[in-house]
Amino acid sequence: MKTSRQRVLEYVQAHYPVTAADLSQALRMTEANARHHLAILQGLGLIQPAGQRHPREKGRPSRLFMPSEKSLGDNLDQLAAALLEMVKEQGDASNLDFTLQALAVRIAQPNFSMVAHQDNRSRSLTHRLTNAVQRLNQLHYQARWEAWRGAPRLILGHCPYAAIIDQHPELCRMDAYLLEDLVQAHAQQTSKLTADSKGALHCIFRIEEGQKQRSM
């Protein structure tokens, strides 16, 4: 059975732009309840403001809402999968590896600067790891690093490519190249989507100073 909030979201998606009064009439709930659900859905990023509806006579305008892009969804995972298939079909394994490395560099540093790149290499591993975590979290990896026996580990708490990773495991290799570009050290994946004690999935990469990885 659908919750009231699910019904509100579905109504907004089907009939936008809508007001709390529209929801109240269509779903048989009070306007106060409708506003409550709208506020929560907006906080979750599932709907967004769409201007105001002015009354025909005197009175306060009503706020209008519409679905967000997040709520409506997209085809980015299908697009990414199709592009990867095209790359694989047009070349051999070495060509794919080169493409993955090039993608990793572009993702790591969209505004590449050789001076900044060289400056990063001169910093301590701890500093590079800290900076890497900041960039990875901008990319939605939910990353952190921790000291470990022999070498630090970078832990990725979220896979941004979860929708297509089963069909394209080579993206794990791209992640390794991404980490190497950010940290300027060898990255070796030691765990892939493994559950922790709380059941949350994560990937782990061992980070070692030395020659950068060229294959996995």
JSON list of C-alpha atoms in Angstrom, two decimals:
[
{"chain": "A", "resi": 1, "resn": "MET", "atom": "CA", "xyz": [0.00, 0.00, 0.00]},
{"chain": "A", "resi": 2, "resn": "LYS", "atom": "CA", "xyz": [1.38, 3.41, -0.98]},
{"chain": "A", "resi": 3, "resn": "THR", "atom": "CA", "xyz": [2.13, 5.97, 1.69]},
{"chain": "A", "resi": 4, "resn": "SER", "atom": "CA", "xyz": [0.63, 9.44, 1.57]},
{"chain": "A", "resi": 5, "resn": "ARG", "atom": "CA", "xyz": [4.03, 10.85, 0.64]},
{"chain": "A", "resi": 6, "resn": "GLN", "atom": "CA", "xyz": [4.37, 8.46, -2.30]},
{"chain": "A", "resi": 7, "resn": "ARG", "atom": "CA", "xyz": [0.92, 9.49, -3.50]},
{"chain": "A", "resi": 8, "resn": "VAL", "atom": "CA", "xyz": [1.87, 13.16, -3.22]},
{"chain": "A", "resi": 9, "resn": "LEU", "atom": "CA", "xyz": [5.07, 12.61, -5.21]},
{"chain": "A", "resi": 10, "resn": "GLU", "atom": "CA", "xyz": [3.28, 10.64, -7.92]},
{"chain": "A", "resi": 11, "resn": "TYR", "atom": "CA", "xyz": [0.61, 13.34, -8.20]},
{"chain": "A", "resi": 12, "resn": "VAL", "atom": "CA", "xyz": [3.23, 16.08, -8.55]},
{"chain": "A", "resi": 13, "resn": "GLN", "atom": "CA", "xyz": [5.03, 14.03, -11.22]},
{"chain": "A", "resi": 14, "resn": "ALA", "atom": "CA", "xyz": [1.82, 13.51, -13.19]},
{"chain": "A", "resi": 15, "resn": "HIS", "atom": "CA", "xyz": [0.12, 16.89, -12.83]},
{"chain": "A", "resi": 16, "resn": "TYR", "atom": "CA", "xyz": [2.80, 19.55, -12.26]},
{"chain": "A", "resi": 17, "resn": "PRO", "atom": "CA", "xyz": [2.88, 22.37, -11.50]},
{"chain": "A", "resi": 18, "resn": "VAL", "atom": "CA", "xyz": [0.68, 21.89, -8.45]},
{"chain": "A", "resi": 19, "resn": "THR", "atom": "CA", "xyz": [-0.14, 23.69, -5.21]},
{"chain": "A", "resi": 20, "resn": "ALA", "atom": "CA", "xyz": [-0.91, 22.37, -1.75]},
{"chain": "A", "resi": 21, "resn": "ALA", "atom": "CA", "xyz": [-4.57, 23.17, -2.47]},
{"chain": "A", "resi": 22, "resn": "ASP", "atom": "CA", "xyz": [-4.47, 21.01, -5.61]},
{"chain": "A", "resi": 23, "resn": "LEU", "atom": "CA", "xyz": [-3.11, 18.11, -3.58]},
{"chain": "A", "resi": 24, "resn": "SER", "atom": "CA", "xyz": [-5.64, 18.65, -0.83]},
{"chain": "A", "resi": 25, "resn": "GLN", "atom": "CA", "xyz": [-8.52, 18.41, -3.27]},
{"chain": "A", "resi": 26, "resn": "ALA", "atom": "CA", "xyz": [-7.15, 15.53, -5.35]},
{"chain": "A", "resi": 27, "resn": "LEU", "atom": "CA", "xyz": [-5.84, 13.34, -2.53]},
{"chain": "A", "resi": 28, "resn": "ARG", "atom": "CA", "xyz": [-8.38, 14.26, 0.13]},
{"chain": "A", "resi": 29, "resn": "MET", "atom": "CA", "xyz": [-5.98, 15.56, 2.74]},
{"chain": "A", "resi": 30, "resn": "THR", "atom": "CA", "xyz": [-5.74, 18.86, 4.55]},
{"chain": "A", "resi": 31, "resn": "GLU", "atom": "CA", "xyz": [-3.67, 21.63, 3.00]},
{"chain": "A", "resi": 32, "resn": "ALA", "atom": "CA", "xyz": [-1.48, 21.57, 6.11]},
{"chain": "A", "resi": 33, "resn": "ASN", "atom": "CA", "xyz": [-0.68, 17.89, 5.50]},
{"chain": "A", "resi": 34, "resn": "ALA", "atom": "CA", "xyz": [-0.05, 18.59, 1.83]},
{"chain": "A", "resi": 35, "resn": "ARG", "atom": "CA", "xyz": [2.39, 21.38, 2.71]},
{"chain": "A", "resi": 36, "resn": "HIS", "atom": "CA", "xyz": [4.11, 19.07, 5.20]},
{"chain": "A", "resi": 37, "resn": "HIS", "atom": "CA", "xyz": [4.68, 16.38, 2.55]},
{"chain": "A", "resi": 38, "resn": "LEU", "atom": "CA", "xyz": [5.78, 18.96, 0.00]},
{"chain": "A", "resi": 39, "resn": "ALA", "atom": "CA", "xyz": [8.36, 20.36, 2.43]},
{"chain": "A", "resi": 40, "resn": "ILE", "atom": "CA", "xyz": [9.79, 16.91, 3.09]},
{"chain": "A", "resi": 41, "resn": "LEU", "atom": "CA", "xyz": [9.90, 15.99, -0.61]},
{"chain": "A", "resi": 42, "resn": "GLN", "atom": "CA", "xyz": [11.64, 19.28, -1.37]},
{"chain": "A", "resi": 43, "resn": "GLY", "atom": "CA", "xyz": [14.16, 18.57, 1.39]},
{"chain": "A", "resi": 44, "resn": "LEU", "atom": "CA", "xyz": [14.86, 15.18, -0.20]},
{"chain": "A", "resi": 45, "resn": "GLY", "atom": "CA", "xyz": [15.48, 16.87, -3.53]},
{"chain": "A", "resi": 46, "resn": "LEU", "atom": "CA", "xyz": [12.53, 15.14, -5.22]},
{"chain": "A", "resi": 47, "resn": "ILE", "atom": "CA", "xyz": [10.52, 18.27, -6.02]},
{"chain": "A", "resi": 48, "resn": "GLN", "atom": "CA", "xyz": [11.38, 21.92, -6.57]},
{"chain": "A", "resi": 49, "resn": "PRO", "atom": "CA", "xyz": [9.58, 25.30, -6.59]},
{"chain": "A", "resi": 50, "resn": "ALA", "atom": "CA", "xyz": [7.93, 26.27, -9.88]},
{"chain": "A", "resi": 51, "resn": "GLY", "atom": "CA", "xyz": [6.82, 29.83, -9.21]},
{"chain": "A", "resi": 52, "resn": "GLN", "atom": "CA", "xyz": [3.49, 31.03, -7.85]},
{"chain": "A", "resi": 53, "resn": "ARG", "atom": "CA", "xyz": [-0.14, 30.89, -8.85]},
{"chain": "A", "resi": 54, "resn": "HIS", "atom": "CA", "xyz": [-1.92, 34.20, -8.28]},
{"chain": "A", "resi": 55, "resn": "PRO", "atom": "CA", "xyz": [-5.58, 34.14, -7.27]},
{"chain": "A", "resi": 56, "resn": "ARG", "atom": "CA", "xyz": [-8.20, 35.61, -9.59]},
{"chain": "A", "resi": 57, "resn": "GLU", "atom": "CA", "xyz": [-9.39, 37.80, -6.75]},
{"chain": "A", "resi": 58, "resn": "LYS", "atom": "CA", "xyz": [-7.60, 39.29, -3.78]},
{"chain": "A", "resi": 59, "resn": "GLY", "atom": "CA", "xyz": [-5.50, 36.94, -1.72]},
{"chain": "A", "resi": 60, "resn": "ARG", "atom": "CA", "xyz": [-2.04, 35.53, -1.27]},
{"chain": "A", "resi": 61, "resn": "PRO", "atom": "CA", "xyz": [-0.44, 33.67, -4.19]},
{"chain": "A", "resi": 62, "resn": "SER", "atom": "CA", "xyz": [0.03, 29.91, -3.82]},
{"chain": "A", "resi": 63, "resn": "ARG", "atom": "CA", "xyz": [3.41, 28.25, -4.25]},
{"chain": "A", "resi": 64, "resn": "LEU", "atom": "CA", "xyz": [3.73, 25.90, -7.20]},
{"chain": "A", "resi": 65, "resn": "PHE", "atom": "CA", "xyz": [5.84, 22.75, -7.23]},
{"chain": "A", "resi": 66, "resn": "MET", "atom": "CA", "xyz": [7.18, 20.45, -9.91]},
{"chain": "A", "resi": 67, "resn": "PRO", "atom": "CA", "xyz": [9.36, 17.29, -9.93]},
{"chain": "A", "resi": 68, "resn": "SER", "atom": "CA", "xyz": [13.13, 17.73, -9.77]},
{"chain": "A", "resi": 69, "resn": "GLU", "atom": "CA", "xyz": [15.49, 16.20, -12.33]},
{"chain": "A", "resi": 70, "resn": "LYS", "atom": "CA", "xyz": [16.44, 13.69, -9.65]},
{"chain": "A", "resi": 71, "resn": "SER", "atom": "CA", "xyz": [12.82, 12.62, -9.30]},
{"chain": "A", "resi": 72, "resn": "LEU", "atom": "CA", "xyz": [12.18, 12.32, -13.03]},
{"chain": "A", "resi": 73, "resn": "GLY", "atom": "CA", "xyz": [15.33, 10.29, -13.63]},
{"chain": "A", "resi": 74, "resn": "ASP", "atom": "CA", "xyz": [17.63, 10.17, -16.66]},
{"chain": "A", "resi": 75, "resn": "ASN", "atom": "CA", "xyz": [19.33, 7.77, -19.07]},
{"chain": "A", "resi": 76, "resn": "LEU", "atom": "CA", "xyz": [22.92, 8.55, -18.10]},
{"chain": "A", "resi": 77, "resn": "ASP", "atom": "CA", "xyz": [23.67, 4.97, -17.04]},
{"chain": "A", "resi": 78, "resn": "GLN", "atom": "CA", "xyz": [22.45, 3.65, -20.40]},
{"chain": "A", "resi": 79, "resn": "LEU", "atom": "CA", "xyz": [24.48, 6.31, -22.22]},
{"chain": "A", "resi": 80, "resn": "ALA", "atom": "CA", "xyz": [27.65, 5.48, -20.26]},
{"chain": "A", "resi": 81, "resn": "ALA", "atom": "CA", "xyz": [27.19, 1.75, -20.87]},
{"chain": "A", "resi": 82, "resn": "ALA", "atom": "CA", "xyz": [26.67, 2.30, -24.60]},
{"chain": "A", "resi": 83, "resn": "LEU", "atom": "CA", "xyz": [29.79, 4.47, -24.87]},
{"chain": "A", "resi": 84, "resn": "LEU", "atom": "CA", "xyz": [31.88, 1.87, -23.05]},
{"chain": "A", "resi": 85, "resn": "GLU", "atom": "CA", "xyz": [30.61, -0.83, -25.38]},
{"chain": "A", "resi": 86, "resn": "MET", "atom": "CA", "xyz": [31.59, 1.30, -28.38]},
{"chain": "A", "resi": 87, "resn": "VAL", "atom": "CA", "xyz": [35.11, 1.77, -27.02]},
{"chain": "A", "resi": 88, "resn": "LYS", "atom": "CA", "xyz": [35.47, -1.96, -26.41]},
{"chain": "A", "resi": 89, "resn": "GLU", "atom": "CA", "xyz": [34.21, -2.81, -29.91]},
{"chain": "A", "resi": 90, "resn": "GLN", "atom": "CA", "xyz": [36.53, -0.36, -31.66]},
{"chain": "A", "resi": 91, "resn": "GLY", "atom": "CA", "xyz": [39.83, -1.50, -30.19]},
{"chain": "A", "resi": 92, "resn": "ASP", "atom": "CA", "xyz": [41.80, -4.08, -28.27]},
{"chain": "A", "resi": 93, "resn": "ALA", "atom": "CA", "xyz": [42.44, -4.35, -24.54]},
{"chain": "A", "resi": 94, "resn": "SER", "atom": "CA", "xyz": [45.33, -1.86, -24.65]},
{"chain": "A", "resi": 95, "resn": "ASN", "atom": "CA", "xyz": [43.10, 0.72, -26.33]},
{"chain": "A", "resi": 96, "resn": "LEU", "atom": "CA", "xyz": [40.46, 0.26, -23.63]},
{"chain": "A", "resi": 97, "resn": "ASP", "atom": "CA", "xyz": [43.10, 0.62, -20.93]},
{"chain": "A", "resi": 98, "resn": "PHE", "atom": "CA", "xyz": [44.39, 3.84, -22.50]},
{"chain": "A", "resi": 99, "resn": "THR", "atom": "CA", "xyz": [40.83, 5.20, -22.65]},
{"chain": "A", "resi": 100, "resn": "LEU", "atom": "CA", "xyz": [40.20, 4.33, -19.00]},
{"chain": "A", "resi": 101, "resn": "GLN", "atom": "CA", "xyz": [43.38, 6.13, -17.96]},
{"chain": "A", "resi": 102, "resn": "ALA", "atom": "CA", "xyz": [42.48, 9.19, -20.02]},
{"chain": "A", "resi": 103, "resn": "LEU", "atom": "CA", "xyz": [38.98, 9.26, -18.52]},
{"chain": "A", "resi": 104, "resn": "ALA", "atom": "CA", "xyz": [40.42, 8.97, -15.02]},
{"chain": "A", "resi": 105, "resn": "VAL", "atom": "CA", "xyz": [42.72, 11.96, -15.56]},
{"chain": "A", "resi": 106, "resn": "ARG", "atom": "CA", "xyz": [39.87, 14.09, -16.91]},
{"chain": "A", "resi": 107, "resn": "ILE", "atom": "CA", "xyz": [37.61, 13.15, -14.00]},
{"chain": "A", "resi": 108, "resn": "ALA", "atom": "CA", "xyz": [40.33, 13.72, -11.42]},
{"chain": "A", "resi": 109, "resn": "GLN", "atom": "CA", "xyz": [41.32, 17.14, -12.71]},
{"chain": "A", "resi": 110, "resn": "PRO", "atom": "CA", "xyz": [38.79, 18.71, -15.08]},
{"chain": "A", "resi": 111, "resn": "ASN", "atom": "CA", "xyz": [40.80, 21.95, -15.02]},
{"chain": "A", "resi": 112, "resn": "PHE", "atom": "CA", "xyz": [44.24, 20.36, -15.36]},
{"chain": "A", "resi": 113, "resn": "SER", "atom": "CA", "xyz": [47.25, 22.45, -14.44]},
{"chain": "A", "resi": 114, "resn": "MET", "atom": "CA", "xyz": [50.77, 21.02, -14.82]},
{"chain": "A", "resi": 115, "resn": "VAL", "atom": "CA", "xyz": [52.05, 23.39, -12.12]},
{"chain": "A", "resi": 116, "resn": "ALA", "atom": "CA", "xyz": [49.38, 22.24, -9.64]},
{"chain": "A", "resi": 117, "resn": "HIS", "atom": "CA", "xyz": [50.01, 18.61, -10.65]},
{"chain": "A", "resi": 118, "resn": "GLN", "atom": "CA", "xyz": [53.74, 18.88, -9.94]},
{"chain": "A", "resi": 119, "resn": "ASP", "atom": "CA", "xyz": [53.06, 20.78, -6.72]},
{"chain": "A", "resi": 120, "resn": "ASN", "atom": "CA", "xyz": [50.81, 17.94, -5.55]},
{"chain": "A", "resi": 121, "resn": "ARG", "atom": "CA", "xyz": [53.54, 15.36, -6.24]},
{"chain": "A", "resi": 122, "resn": "SER", "atom": "CA", "xyz": [55.94, 17.25, -3.99]},
{"chain": "A", "resi": 123, "resn": "ARG", "atom": "CA", "xyz": [53.61, 17.07, -0.98]},
{"chain": "A", "resi": 124, "resn": "SER", "atom": "CA", "xyz": [53.53, 14.33, 1.64]},
{"chain": "A", "resi": 125, "resn": "LEU", "atom": "CA", "xyz": [51.47, 11.19, 1.06]},
{"chain": "A", "resi": 126, "resn": "THR", "atom": "CA", "xyz": [49.20, 12.16, 3.96]},
{"chain": "A", "resi": 127, "resn": "HIS", "atom": "CA", "xyz": [48.48, 15.53, 2.36]},
{"chain": "A", "resi": 128, "resn": "ARG", "atom": "CA", "xyz": [47.84, 13.92, -1.03]},
{"chain": "A", "resi": 129, "resn": "LEU", "atom": "CA", "xyz": [45.46, 11.39, 0.51]},
{"chain": "A", "resi": 130, "resn": "THR", "atom": "CA", "xyz": [43.53, 14.14, 2.29]},
{"chain": "A", "resi": 131, "resn": "ASN", "atom": "CA", "xyz": [43.19, 16.13, -0.93]},
{"chain": "A", "resi": 132, "resn": "ALA", "atom": "CA", "xyz": [42.19, 12.98, -2.81]},
{"chain": "A", "resi": 133, "resn": "VAL", "atom": "CA", "xyz": [39.38, 12.28, -0.36]},
{"chain": "A", "resi": 134, "resn": "GLN", "atom": "CA", "xyz": [38.04, 15.82, -0.83]},
{"chain": "A", "resi": 135, "resn": "ARG", "atom": "CA", "xyz": [37.95, 15.41, -4.61]},
{"chain": "A", "resi": 136, "resn": "LEU", "atom": "CA", "xyz": [36.49, 11.89, -4.42]},
{"chain": "A", "resi": 137, "resn": "ASN", "atom": "CA", "xyz": [33.68, 13.11, -2.20]},
{"chain": "A", "resi": 138, "resn": "GLN", "atom": "CA", "xyz": [32.90, 15.84, -4.73]},
{"chain": "A", "resi": 139, "resn": "LEU", "atom": "CA", "xyz": [32.50, 12.90, -7.15]},
{"chain": "A", "resi": 140, "resn": "HIS", "atom": "CA", "xyz": [30.09, 11.10, -4.76]},
{"chain": "A", "resi": 141, "resn": "TYR", "atom": "CA", "xyz": [32.42, 8.27, -3.67]},
{"chain": "A", "resi": 142, "resn": "GLN", "atom": "CA", "xyz": [31.87, 8.82, 0.09]},
{"chain": "A", "resi": 143, "resn": "ALA", "atom": "CA", "xyz": [35.60, 8.25, 0.50]},
{"chain": "A", "resi": 144, "resn": "ARG", "atom": "CA", "xyz": [37.88, 8.17, 3.48]},
{"chain": "A", "resi": 145, "resn": "TRP", "atom": "CA", "xyz": [41.40, 6.94, 4.12]},
{"chain": "A", "resi": 146, "resn": "GLU", "atom": "CA", "xyz": [42.97, 5.17, 7.05]},
{"chain": "A", "resi": 147, "resn": "ALA", "atom": "CA", "xyz": [46.41, 4.01, 8.12]},
{"chain": "A", "resi": 148, "resn": "TRP", "atom": "CA", "xyz": [46.89, 0.27, 7.69]},
{"chain": "A", "resi": 149, "resn": "ARG", "atom": "CA", "xyz": [49.57, -2.37, 8.01]},
{"chain": "A", "resi": 150, "resn": "GLY", "atom": "CA", "xyz": [52.38, -1.47, 5.62]},
{"chain": "A", "resi": 151, "resn": "ALA", "atom": "CA", "xyz": [50.39, 1.07, 3.58]},
{"chain": "A", "resi": 152, "resn": "PRO", "atom": "CA", "xyz": [47.35, 3.35, 3.92]},
{"chain": "A", "resi": 153, "resn": "ARG", "atom": "CA", "xyz": [43.99, 2.35, 2.46]},
{"chain": "A", "resi": 154, "resn": "LEU", "atom": "CA", "xyz": [41.47, 4.42, 0.55]},
{"chain": "A", "resi": 155, "resn": "ILE", "atom": "CA", "xyz": [37.93, 3.25, 1.26]},
{"chain": "A", "resi": 156, "resn": "LEU", "atom": "CA", "xyz": [35.14, 4.12, -1.16]},
{"chain": "A", "resi": 157, "resn": "GLY", "atom": "CA", "xyz": [31.77, 3.90, 0.56]},
{"chain": "A", "resi": 158, "resn": "HIS", "atom": "CA", "xyz": [29.70, 4.47, -2.57]},
{"chain": "A", "resi": 159, "resn": "CYS", "atom": "CA", "xyz": [30.07, 3.37, -6.20]},
{"chain": "A", "resi": 160, "resn": "PRO", "atom": "CA", "xyz": [28.85, 6.15, -8.52]},
{"chain": "A", "resi": 161, "resn": "TYR", "atom": "CA", "xyz": [28.66, 3.56, -11.31]},
{"chain": "A", "resi": 162, "resn": "ALA", "atom": "CA", "xyz": [26.63, 0.98, -9.40]},
{"chain": "A", "resi": 163, "resn": "ALA", "atom": "CA", "xyz": [23.95, 0.92, -12.11]},
{"chain": "A", "resi": 164, "resn": "ILE", "atom": "CA", "xyz": [26.38, -0.48, -14.70]},
{"chain": "A", "resi": 165, "resn": "ILE", "atom": "CA", "xyz": [29.32, -1.90, -12.73]},
{"chain": "A", "resi": 166, "resn": "ASP", "atom": "CA", "xyz": [28.20, -5.52, -13.13]},
{"chain": "A", "resi": 167, "resn": "GLN", "atom": "CA", "xyz": [28.20, -5.18, -16.91]},
{"chain": "A", "resi": 168, "resn": "HIS", "atom": "CA", "xyz": [31.36, -3.05, -16.97]},
{"chain": "A", "resi": 169, "resn": "PRO", "atom": "CA", "xyz": [33.81, -4.20, -14.26]},
{"chain": "A", "resi": 170, "resn": "GLU", "atom": "CA", "xyz": [36.55, -2.32, -16.12]},
{"chain": "A", "resi": 171, "resn": "LEU", "atom": "CA", "xyz": [35.28, 0.78, -14.30]},
{"chain": "A", "resi": 172, "resn": "CYS", "atom": "CA", "xyz": [37.05, -0.55, -11.20]},
{"chain": "A", "resi": 173, "resn": "ARG", "atom": "CA", "xyz": [40.27, -0.22, -13.20]},
{"chain": "A", "resi": 174, "resn": "MET", "atom": "CA", "xyz": [39.34, 3.34, -14.04]},
{"chain": "A", "resi": 175, "resn": "ASP", "atom": "CA", "xyz": [38.82, 4.01, -10.32]},
{"chain": "A", "resi": 176, "resn": "ALA", "atom": "CA", "xyz": [42.34, 2.72, -9.65]},
{"chain": "A", "resi": 177, "resn": "TYR", "atom": "CA", "xyz": [43.75, 5.10, -12.27]},
{"chain": "A", "resi": 178, "resn": "LEU", "atom": "CA", "xyz": [41.66, 7.89, -10.77]},
{"chain": "A", "resi": 179, "resn": "LEU", "atom": "CA", "xyz": [43.15, 7.27, -7.33]},
{"chain": "A", "resi": 180, "resn": "GLU", "atom": "CA", "xyz": [46.66, 7.09, -8.76]},
{"chain": "A", "resi": 181, "resn": "ASP", "atom": "CA", "xyz": [46.26, 10.42, -10.50]},
{"chain": "A", "resi": 182, "resn": "LEU", "atom": "CA", "xyz": [44.94, 12.04, -7.33]},
{"chain": "A", "resi": 183, "resn": "VAL", "atom": "CA", "xyz": [47.43, 10.49, -4.92]},
{"chain": "A", "resi": 184, "resn": "GLN", "atom": "CA", "xyz": [50.41, 10.11, -7.29]},
{"chain": "A", "resi": 185, "resn": "ALA", "atom": "CA", "xyz": [51.07, 6.63, -5.91]},
{"chain": "A", "resi": 186, "resn": "HIS", "atom": "CA", "xyz": [50.32, 3.02, -6.80]},
{"chain": "A", "resi": 187, "resn": "ALA", "atom": "CA", "xyz": [46.70, 1.95, -6.11]},
{"chain": "A", "resi": 188, "resn": "GLN", "atom": "CA", "xyz": [45.79, -1.72, -5.85]},
{"chain": "A", "resi": 189, "resn": "GLN", "atom": "CA", "xyz": [42.18, -2.78, -5.33]},
{"chain": "A", "resi": 190, "resn": "THR", "atom": "CA", "xyz": [41.93, -5.31, -2.51]},
{"chain": "A", "resi": 191, "resn": "SER", "atom": "CA", "xyz": [38.17, -5.39, -1.99]},
{"chain": "A", "resi": 192, "resn": "LYS", "atom": "CA", "xyz": [35.19, -4.86, -4.31]},
{"chain": "A", "resi": 193, "resn": "LEU", "atom": "CA", "xyz": [31.71, -4.04, -2.98]},
{"chain": "A", "resi": 194, "resn": "THR", "atom": "CA", "xyz": [32.34, -5.96, 0.23]},
{"chain": "A", "resi": 195, "resn": "ALA", "atom": "CA", "xyz": [29.92, -5.61, 3.13]},
{"chain": "A", "resi": 196, "resn": "ASP", "atom": "CA", "xyz": [31.23, -4.20, 6.41]},
{"chain": "A", "resi": 197, "resn": "SER", "atom": "CA", "xyz": [29.98, -5.11, 9.89]},
{"chain": "A", "resi": 198, "resn": "LYS", "atom": "CA", "xyz": [26.89, -2.95, 9.34]},
{"chain": "A", "resi": 199, "resn": "GLY", "atom": "CA", "xyz": [26.13, -4.43, 5.94]},
{"chain": "A", "resi": 200, "resn": "ALA", "atom": "CA", "xyz": [27.23, -1.35, 3.97]},
{"chain": "A", "resi": 201, "resn": "LEU", "atom": "CA", "xyz": [29.12, -2.08, 0.75]},
{"chain": "A", "resi": 202, "resn": "HIS", "atom": "CA", "xyz": [32.51, -0.55, 0.05]},
{"chain": "A", "resi": 203, "resn": "CYS", "atom": "CA", "xyz": [35.62, -0.92, -2.09]},
{"chain": "A", "resi": 204, "resn": "ILE", "atom": "CA", "xyz": [39.16, -0.75, -0.70]},
{"chain": "A", "resi": 205, "resn": "PHE", "atom": "CA", "xyz": [42.37, 0.29, -2.46]},
{"chain": "A", "resi": 206, "resn": "ARG", "atom": "CA", "xyz": [45.84, -0.15, -0.99]},
{"chain": "A", "resi": 207, "resn": "ILE", "atom": "CA", "xyz": [48.02, 2.91, -1.64]},
{"chain": "A", "resi": 208, "resn": "GLU", "atom": "CA", "xyz": [51.77, 2.48, -2.02]},
{"chain": "A", "resi": 209, "resn": "GLU", "atom": "CA", "xyz": [54.47, 4.93, -2.99]},
{"chain": "A", "resi": 210, "resn": "GLY", "atom": "CA", "xyz": [56.27, 3.79, -6.13]},
{"chain": "A", "resi": 211, "resn": "GLN", "atom": "CA", "xyz": [55.63, 3.11, -9.78]},
{"chain": "A", "resi": 212, "resn": "LYS", "atom": "CA", "xyz": [52.12, 3.93, -10.91]},
{"chain": "A", "resi": 213, "resn": "GLN", "atom": "CA", "xyz": [49.85, 1.08, -11.94]},
{"chain": "A", "resi": 214, "resn": "ARG", "atom": "CA", "xyz": [49.36, 0.32, -15.65]},
{"chain": "A", "resi": 215, "resn": "SER", "atom": "CA", "xyz": [47.18, -2.81, -15.43]},
{"chain": "A", "resi": 216, "resn": "MET", "atom": "CA", "xyz": [45.15, -4.73, -12.91]}
]
